[in-house]
Amino acid sequence: MKAVIALEHGKLAVRDVTLDAPRAGEVLVRMAAAGVCQSDLSVLNGTVPMPLPMVLGHEGSGVVQQLGPGVSGLEVGDHVVLSFIPTCGDCHFCVHHEPHLCIAGSPAGLMPDGTSRVRLDGREIGAMAMLGCMAEQVVVPAMSVQKIDRAIPLDRAALVGCGVMTGVGAVTTTTCVKPGSTVAVFGCGGVGLSVIQGARLVGARRIIAIDMLDTKLDYARHFGATHTVRADGDVVAAVRDLCGGWGADYCFEVTGKPVVMDQAYNASRRGGTVCMIGLGHYTESFALNACGFPSDGRTVVGCMYGNANFRVDMPNLLDLYLARRLDLDAMITRTYTIDEAPQAFDDLVGGLNARGVIVL
Ligand SMILES: NC(=O)c1ccc[n+]([C@@H]2O[C@H](COP(=O)([O-])OP(=O)(O)OC[C@H]3O[C@@H](n4cnc5c(N)ncnc54)[C@H](O)[C@@H]3O)[C@@H](O)[C@H]2O)c1
Ligand SMILES: [Zn+2]
Ligand SMILES: [Zn+2]
């Protein structure tokens, strides 16, 4: 079967791999769709360090084909979404109601027993987030699999496996944005557009979208932005002006660039909240002024996966989709075959899509 593989930094290929049968606690899923998230690109280009070669893809959906021993709560034929963070239920974070920080995942992309089910040229290789879902089939831990309503088209459903969950959750759960607030969103890709949708859902009064590209600002307006700012001028001044001169109640950084993290901080009001979602290069940092930070009383919060409890939040988001309150249809601006995966990555770099999706 075919899989999209980061062979080495900057080298992407669609290659034939073999897949071992599911072992205890594992599930074989025939993939239907995999979203192309900037985090996939970050593994490919080394922004986020992971051992290569690795099968890419961490935002996907499919149909259960086979269950390993001891798997309960799933049946062959179930429609499922894969979660890029598992919920083991046992680790410190799971038992302290922070399953989005569950440590049962594997940066090397190996299964919990330390081995892999995927072989390239006979050699075991990792699968991103224990999923590697840019592949025709995957074997994944059952603790990463959520059964969903069959009424939901699988390509739409895939998006809640990372981007939509992270963006909406950043608003509803990480920062608990209050109705009537002012919100500024820096970066309008798949995740930033989902922040905008979340801000609309919770009744933000003013939603300011910032991006370098006019097409992204058009998408932003569609998803609920009330104001847009082209990121080529004084972005901080523009956002402050739109928020009574003080700055926004909540700023969301969704590009992964330290310079934009600075902008998001400075465009927030005194006492406001700055939520960092974008993943920068692992060698980079951003600075907080030792005197100004405490004096201005802002809250800076890191956001992983929108603080999701995916067992609860995936079905909830998909219900909002069925109720036409969350727009997943317009999120998918282009689909690709697996052989077109290199084009899908080029288009991500070019900023062409709200979300590009590989249909398997
Ligand atoms: N924390 C998490 O749980 C989590 C989950 C998913 C993705 N991410 C990260 O979120 C970030 C966004 O992911 P995505 O898939 O939406 O990416 P994307 O490439 O689809 O979107 C990024 C957007 O930022 C815009 N941009 C680039 N430079 C800019 C600038 N200087 N000012 C304003 N806008 C600018 C681009 O035009 C693009 O529209 C990535 O860093 C990704 O790794 C984090
Ligand atoms: Zn992602
Ligand atoms: Zn856990």
CSV table of C-alpha atoms and ligand atoms in Angstrom, one decimal, residues 35-40 58-59 84 128 161-163 166 191 279 355, ligand 2:
chain,number,residue,atom,x,y,z
A,35,GLY,CA,-5.9,16.9,6.2
A,36,VAL,CA,-2.6,18.6,5.4
A,37,CYS,CA,-1.6,20.6,8.5
A,38,GLN,CA,1.5,22.9,8.8
A,39,SER,CA,2.7,20.5,11.6
A,40,ASP,CA,3.2,17.8,8.8
A,58,HIS,CA,-1.9,13.2,12.0
A,59,GLU,CA,-5.4,14.6,11.0
A,84,PHE,CA,-3.1,13.1,17.1
A,128,MET,CA,3.7,10.6,12.9
A,161,GLY,CA,-8.6,15.3,14.4
A,162,CYS,CA,-6.3,18.3,14.6
A,163,GLY,CA,-6.9,21.7,13.1
A,166,THR,CA,-7.2,23.0,18.1
A,191,VAL,CA,-6.1,26.3,12.5
A,279,LEU,CA,4.7,25.8,16.7
A,355,ARG,CA,-7.4,23.2,4.3
B,2,ZN,ZN,-2.1,19.4,12.9
